[in-house]
Amino acid sequence: MFGSDSTPHLESAPIAATSLSFKDTLRGWKVRWGIGRMDYKIESGLYAVGKPDTSSPVLVSANYKLTFDALRKNLGGLDCWLLILDTKGINVWCAAGKGTFGTDELVRQIEKSKLSEVVTHRKVIVPQLGAPGVSAHKVTKNTGFSVMYGPVRASDVKVFLASGNQATKEMRTVRFTFWDRLALTPMELTVTAKVSLLAFGVLFLINLVAIRPFGAEDFFAYTVAILIGAVVAPTLLPVIPGRAFAFEGWLLGVIGVAGIAWGYGWFSSPYLLLGIGYMLVLPAYAAFLTMSFTGASTHTSPSGVLKEMRIAVPPIIISTAVGIALLLVKAFTG
């Protein structure tokens, strides 16, 4: 961004607009659906918002473009600097846990951008969700810049700065609302769709020789299980009994699939094998999909994720295997 052997000039930093273009909005929507997600990032380094000078605040963030966009659109009317870390296209919260939003990278960007020659103060404001990855005293020791932790949400940054960098209890509170959870479900559905294409291909081949082929009723039951595991359970996490994600997805899956099986008469003697098979497969699949949501939730921790996977994955595999076996028996015996 700046020449390695030259003094940076205030005018040389790229300008970060505080309004999103139609292209930004469209690409952001596509990324929500998993299109181009793995390369949705910007160049790391120093950016200018408005007309910052040597006394303007320095806000630190990640180079995941959705994060960058969420921050800059809330900075209208401000003059400040954005120091963007190379988090490999990962948001602040996840990158802090993975180590890419961390002490070493923050030190590297402060030195690379020659920040000490850009501003006269010695403070950088790090988002609160990035705190687990940053050792403030090490940053100060290596750069001379002190670390101040800002609010959780980008929407509170302007008020935080206007109040003399004072954060209220509300600004420090991590919320994960219904709408926050719902916004993450398209990615889960996209991943599930890819797996479903393979499953449908296998079912097509089975149907060529099956006595009882899989049809619209089976497709409907499968779709309901997907929606429960990837959408309904994640969005209703706080109100579903239990703490384990897998259990919550399984519980709703049992209720939903049991209702479908009862409605289609799959619990009656001619179809009992089918009903039992689906009761073993589909709630287990819903449990797996909901458990996959742990990496995007504030309701768990990295150690909690690993613990739940160790407990939940074996019964999910066993239930699915037994259920598939029963469904195949029914398909080939009628």
XYZ file of C-alpha atoms in Angstrom:
334
model
C 0.000 0.000 0.000
C 2.894 2.297 0.808
C 6.411 1.954 -0.512
C 8.564 0.009 1.924
C 11.360 2.563 1.794
C 9.333 5.787 1.680
C 7.418 7.869 4.176
C 3.661 7.463 3.731
C 1.694 10.586 2.892
C -1.766 11.139 4.268
C -3.094 11.515 0.727
C -1.774 8.126 -0.378
C -4.219 5.969 1.585
C -7.153 4.566 -0.421
C -10.501 6.170 0.392
C -13.139 3.926 1.952
C -16.584 5.181 0.919
C -19.266 5.134 3.602
C -22.060 4.196 1.215
C -22.418 0.806 -0.437
C -22.860 0.561 -4.191
C -25.363 -1.735 -5.882
C -22.437 -3.984 -6.772
C -21.406 -4.188 -3.103
C -24.956 -5.119 -2.084
C -25.323 -7.701 -4.864
C -21.979 -9.345 -4.124
C -22.766 -9.365 -0.422
C -26.060 -11.130 -1.121
C -24.285 -13.702 -3.297
C -21.725 -14.377 -0.580
C -24.550 -14.996 1.892
C -25.570 -17.825 -0.419
C -22.044 -19.196 -0.620
C -21.199 -17.763 -4.058
C -17.631 -16.469 -4.103
C -17.344 -16.709 -0.311
C -13.795 -18.078 -0.241
C -12.297 -15.047 -1.974
C -14.462 -12.222 -0.670
C -11.773 -10.008 0.806
C -9.960 -6.733 0.321
C -6.316 -5.787 0.463
C -5.014 -5.284 3.965
C -3.435 -1.988 5.000
C -4.458 1.565 5.846
C -7.619 3.193 4.472
C -9.006 6.704 4.940
C -12.614 7.541 5.773
C -13.562 11.153 5.069
C -10.577 13.487 5.453
C -8.598 12.160 8.406
C -5.528 13.950 9.736
C -2.739 13.132 12.171
C -5.079 13.289 15.169
C -7.873 11.133 13.716
C -8.754 7.818 15.397
C -7.521 4.508 13.991
C -10.067 1.683 13.810
C -8.794 -1.859 13.315
C -10.814 -4.438 11.383
C -10.600 -7.570 9.213
C -10.196 -7.860 5.456
C -13.351 -9.956 5.004
C -15.323 -7.622 2.750
C -18.665 -8.152 4.488
C -16.991 -7.029 7.721
C -15.312 -4.095 5.982
C -18.621 -3.038 4.404
C -20.521 -3.357 7.688
C -18.007 -1.050 9.352
C -17.601 1.634 6.686
C -21.323 2.073 6.073
C -21.657 3.101 9.737
C -18.935 5.760 9.563
C -20.688 8.421 7.488
C -19.678 11.929 8.548
C -16.543 10.751 10.367
C -12.895 11.393 9.591
C -10.859 8.387 10.651
C -8.362 5.740 9.604
C -9.110 2.059 9.047
C -6.241 -0.336 9.660
C -7.278 -3.563 7.948
C -5.577 -6.786 9.016
C -4.965 -9.715 6.691
C -7.339 -12.251 8.221
C -7.433 -14.391 5.052
C -10.964 -13.237 4.278
C -12.380 -14.245 7.681
C -14.505 -12.033 9.942
C -13.102 -10.522 13.146
C -14.722 -12.932 15.584
C -13.757 -16.138 13.782
C -10.323 -14.805 12.817
C -9.582 -13.970 16.466
C -10.273 -17.591 17.347
C -8.179 -18.892 14.459
C -5.265 -16.543 15.183
C -5.338 -14.504 11.969
C -6.823 -11.491 13.760
C -4.082 -11.403 16.339
C -1.149 -9.701 17.944
C 1.452 -10.521 15.294
C -0.720 -9.375 12.391
C -1.689 -6.162 14.170
C 1.965 -5.389 14.876
C 2.854 -6.188 11.272
C 0.222 -3.856 9.827
C 1.137 -1.018 12.202
C 4.731 -1.281 11.048
C 3.959 -1.908 7.371
C 1.645 1.110 7.114
C 4.141 3.254 9.076
C 1.264 4.294 11.270
C 3.565 6.140 13.660
C 4.262 8.594 10.815
C 0.582 8.948 9.895
C -0.857 9.855 13.308
C 0.626 11.723 16.225
C -1.284 9.795 18.876
C -0.437 6.217 19.802
C -3.798 4.465 20.041
C -5.606 1.901 17.927
C -9.215 0.867 18.518
C -9.778 -2.880 18.169
C -13.314 -4.350 17.958
C -14.297 -6.119 21.152
C -14.893 -9.408 19.322
C -11.224 -9.338 18.283
C -9.996 -9.166 21.879
C -9.345 -12.934 22.273
C -6.700 -12.776 19.549
C -4.891 -9.606 20.631
C -2.408 -9.244 23.478
C -2.544 -5.510 24.178
C 0.684 -5.302 26.167
C 2.641 -7.112 23.446
C 1.323 -4.721 20.816
C 2.398 -1.768 22.948
C 5.793 -3.307 23.626
C 6.478 -3.891 19.933
C 4.951 -0.766 18.395
C 4.411 1.863 21.085
C 0.672 1.883 20.267
C -1.801 1.148 23.036
C -4.850 -0.966 22.306
C -8.330 0.234 23.166
C -11.291 -2.091 22.709
C -14.270 -0.629 20.917
C -17.921 -1.729 20.909
C -19.228 -5.081 19.718
C -21.296 -3.647 16.873
C -20.150 -1.344 14.091
C -23.373 0.629 14.473
C -22.144 1.859 17.881
C -18.756 3.126 16.691
C -19.855 6.723 16.033
C -21.443 7.071 19.479
C -18.394 5.427 21.053
C -16.041 7.935 19.446
C -18.324 10.893 20.191
C -18.404 9.972 23.882
C -14.628 10.086 24.186
C -14.132 6.360 23.566
C -16.441 5.391 26.405
C -18.402 2.174 25.892
C -21.691 1.575 27.659
C -22.760 -1.800 29.003
C -25.059 -2.130 26.005
C -22.116 -1.591 23.636
C -20.237 -4.403 25.374
C -23.139 -6.856 25.233
C -22.897 -9.542 22.558
C -26.295 -10.124 21.003
C -27.165 -12.886 18.567
C -30.741 -12.101 17.592
C -33.259 -14.024 15.531
C -32.380 -11.900 12.488
C -28.636 -12.392 13.064
C -29.130 -16.150 13.075
C -31.488 -16.088 10.105
C -28.924 -14.162 8.035
C -26.506 -17.085 8.376
C -28.872 -19.814 7.220
C -28.531 -19.277 3.424
C -24.924 -20.484 3.618
C -26.055 -23.641 5.420
C -28.733 -24.261 2.794
C -26.219 -23.854 -0.021
C -23.854 -26.419 1.455
C -26.773 -28.791 2.029
C -27.951 -28.365 -1.571
C -24.614 -29.649 -2.862
C -24.876 -32.771 -0.708
C -28.493 -33.227 -1.770
C -27.580 -33.324 -5.448
C -25.371 -36.330 -4.762
C -28.109 -37.986 -2.703
C -30.682 -37.431 -5.433
C -28.311 -38.970 -7.971
C -28.025 -42.112 -5.853
C -31.797 -42.264 -5.343
C -32.329 -41.950 -9.102
C -30.181 -45.023 -9.674
C -31.979 -46.918 -6.905
C -35.340 -46.029 -8.400
C -34.362 -47.734 -11.656
C -34.533 -51.121 -9.933
C -36.527 -50.479 -6.747
C -39.867 -52.168 -6.092
C -40.951 -49.253 -3.935
C -39.282 -46.215 -5.597
C -38.662 -42.963 -3.761
C -41.139 -40.276 -4.782
C -42.634 -36.898 -3.948
C -43.595 -37.882 -0.386
C -40.028 -38.931 0.355
C -38.690 -35.720 -1.179
C -41.050 -33.658 0.974
C -39.949 -35.414 4.172
C -36.288 -34.893 3.254
C -36.889 -31.204 2.496
C -38.625 -30.657 5.827
C -35.674 -32.258 7.659
C -33.277 -29.906 5.846
C -35.337 -26.829 6.688
C -35.570 -27.902 10.313
C -31.845 -28.537 10.650
C -30.515 -25.620 8.604
C -33.133 -22.910 9.239
C -35.733 -23.559 11.944
C -33.516 -24.962 14.684
C -30.686 -22.404 14.260
C -33.092 -19.458 14.343
C -35.000 -20.790 17.366
C -31.976 -21.895 19.393
C -32.756 -19.875 22.552
C -36.284 -21.278 22.914
C -35.678 -24.960 22.132
C -35.164 -27.167 25.220
C -31.609 -28.368 25.743
C -28.150 -26.865 25.286
C -26.546 -29.145 22.692
C -27.151 -27.991 19.124
C -27.367 -31.557 17.852
C -30.041 -32.429 20.414
C -32.095 -29.348 19.553
C -31.974 -30.154 15.835
C -32.769 -33.808 16.533
C -35.711 -32.919 18.798
C -37.352 -30.672 16.197
C -36.512 -33.252 13.544
C -38.305 -35.986 15.489
C -41.390 -33.796 15.885
C -41.439 -32.746 12.238
C -40.703 -36.154 10.709
C -43.113 -37.929 13.063
C -45.861 -35.566 11.926
C -45.113 -36.302 8.269
C -44.891 -40.061 8.849
C -48.201 -40.044 10.698
C -49.838 -37.970 7.968
C -48.659 -40.313 5.218
C -49.563 -43.435 7.210
C -45.970 -44.626 7.460
C -46.580 -45.940 10.952
C -49.135 -48.469 9.719
C -48.059 -52.069 9.103
C -47.434 -51.914 5.322
C -45.123 -48.933 5.689
C -43.776 -49.371 9.237
C -40.263 -50.157 8.002
C -40.328 -46.943 5.972
C -41.540 -44.908 8.929
C -38.890 -46.296 11.280
C -36.188 -45.771 8.661
C -37.066 -42.126 8.206
C -37.368 -41.581 11.966
C -33.768 -42.791 12.250
C -32.314 -40.967 9.222
C -34.000 -37.589 8.981
C -33.875 -36.360 12.613
C -30.226 -37.454 12.686
C -29.584 -35.413 9.543
C -31.374 -32.423 11.070
C -29.197 -32.831 14.181
C -26.046 -32.820 12.059
C -27.093 -29.688 10.171
C -27.909 -27.823 13.375
C -24.643 -28.940 14.954
C -22.794 -27.462 11.955
C -24.157 -24.082 13.042
C -21.965 -24.127 16.172
C -19.109 -22.434 14.313
C -21.289 -19.402 13.611
C -22.895 -18.944 17.002
C -22.169 -17.056 20.206
C -23.961 -19.800 22.144
C -20.925 -22.058 22.269
C -17.139 -22.058 22.502
C -14.411 -23.884 20.520
C -14.020 -26.435 23.319
C -17.790 -26.818 23.505
C -17.967 -27.496 19.766
C -15.358 -30.254 19.989
C -17.052 -31.810 23.009
C -20.446 -31.846 21.319
C -19.043 -33.354 18.135
C -17.353 -36.160 20.057
C -20.632 -36.973 21.783
C -23.095 -36.427 18.933
C -21.354 -37.668 15.788
C -21.198 -41.420 16.666
C -24.959 -41.765 17.373
C -25.745 -39.660 14.295
C -23.687 -42.014 12.136
C -25.176 -45.150 13.698
C -28.760 -43.879 13.461
C -28.263 -42.821 9.836
C -26.653 -46.118 8.835
C -29.389 -48.240 10.418
C -32.103 -46.018 8.970
C -30.657 -46.155 5.449
C -30.467 -49.937 5.699
C -34.173 -50.138 6.611
C -35.122 -47.763 3.771
C -33.179 -49.869 1.275
C -34.838 -53.039 2.515
C -38.243 -51.395 2.021
C -37.248 -50.087 -1.425
C -36.208 -53.537 -2.692
C -38.866 -55.626 -0.959
C -41.866 -53.362 -1.461
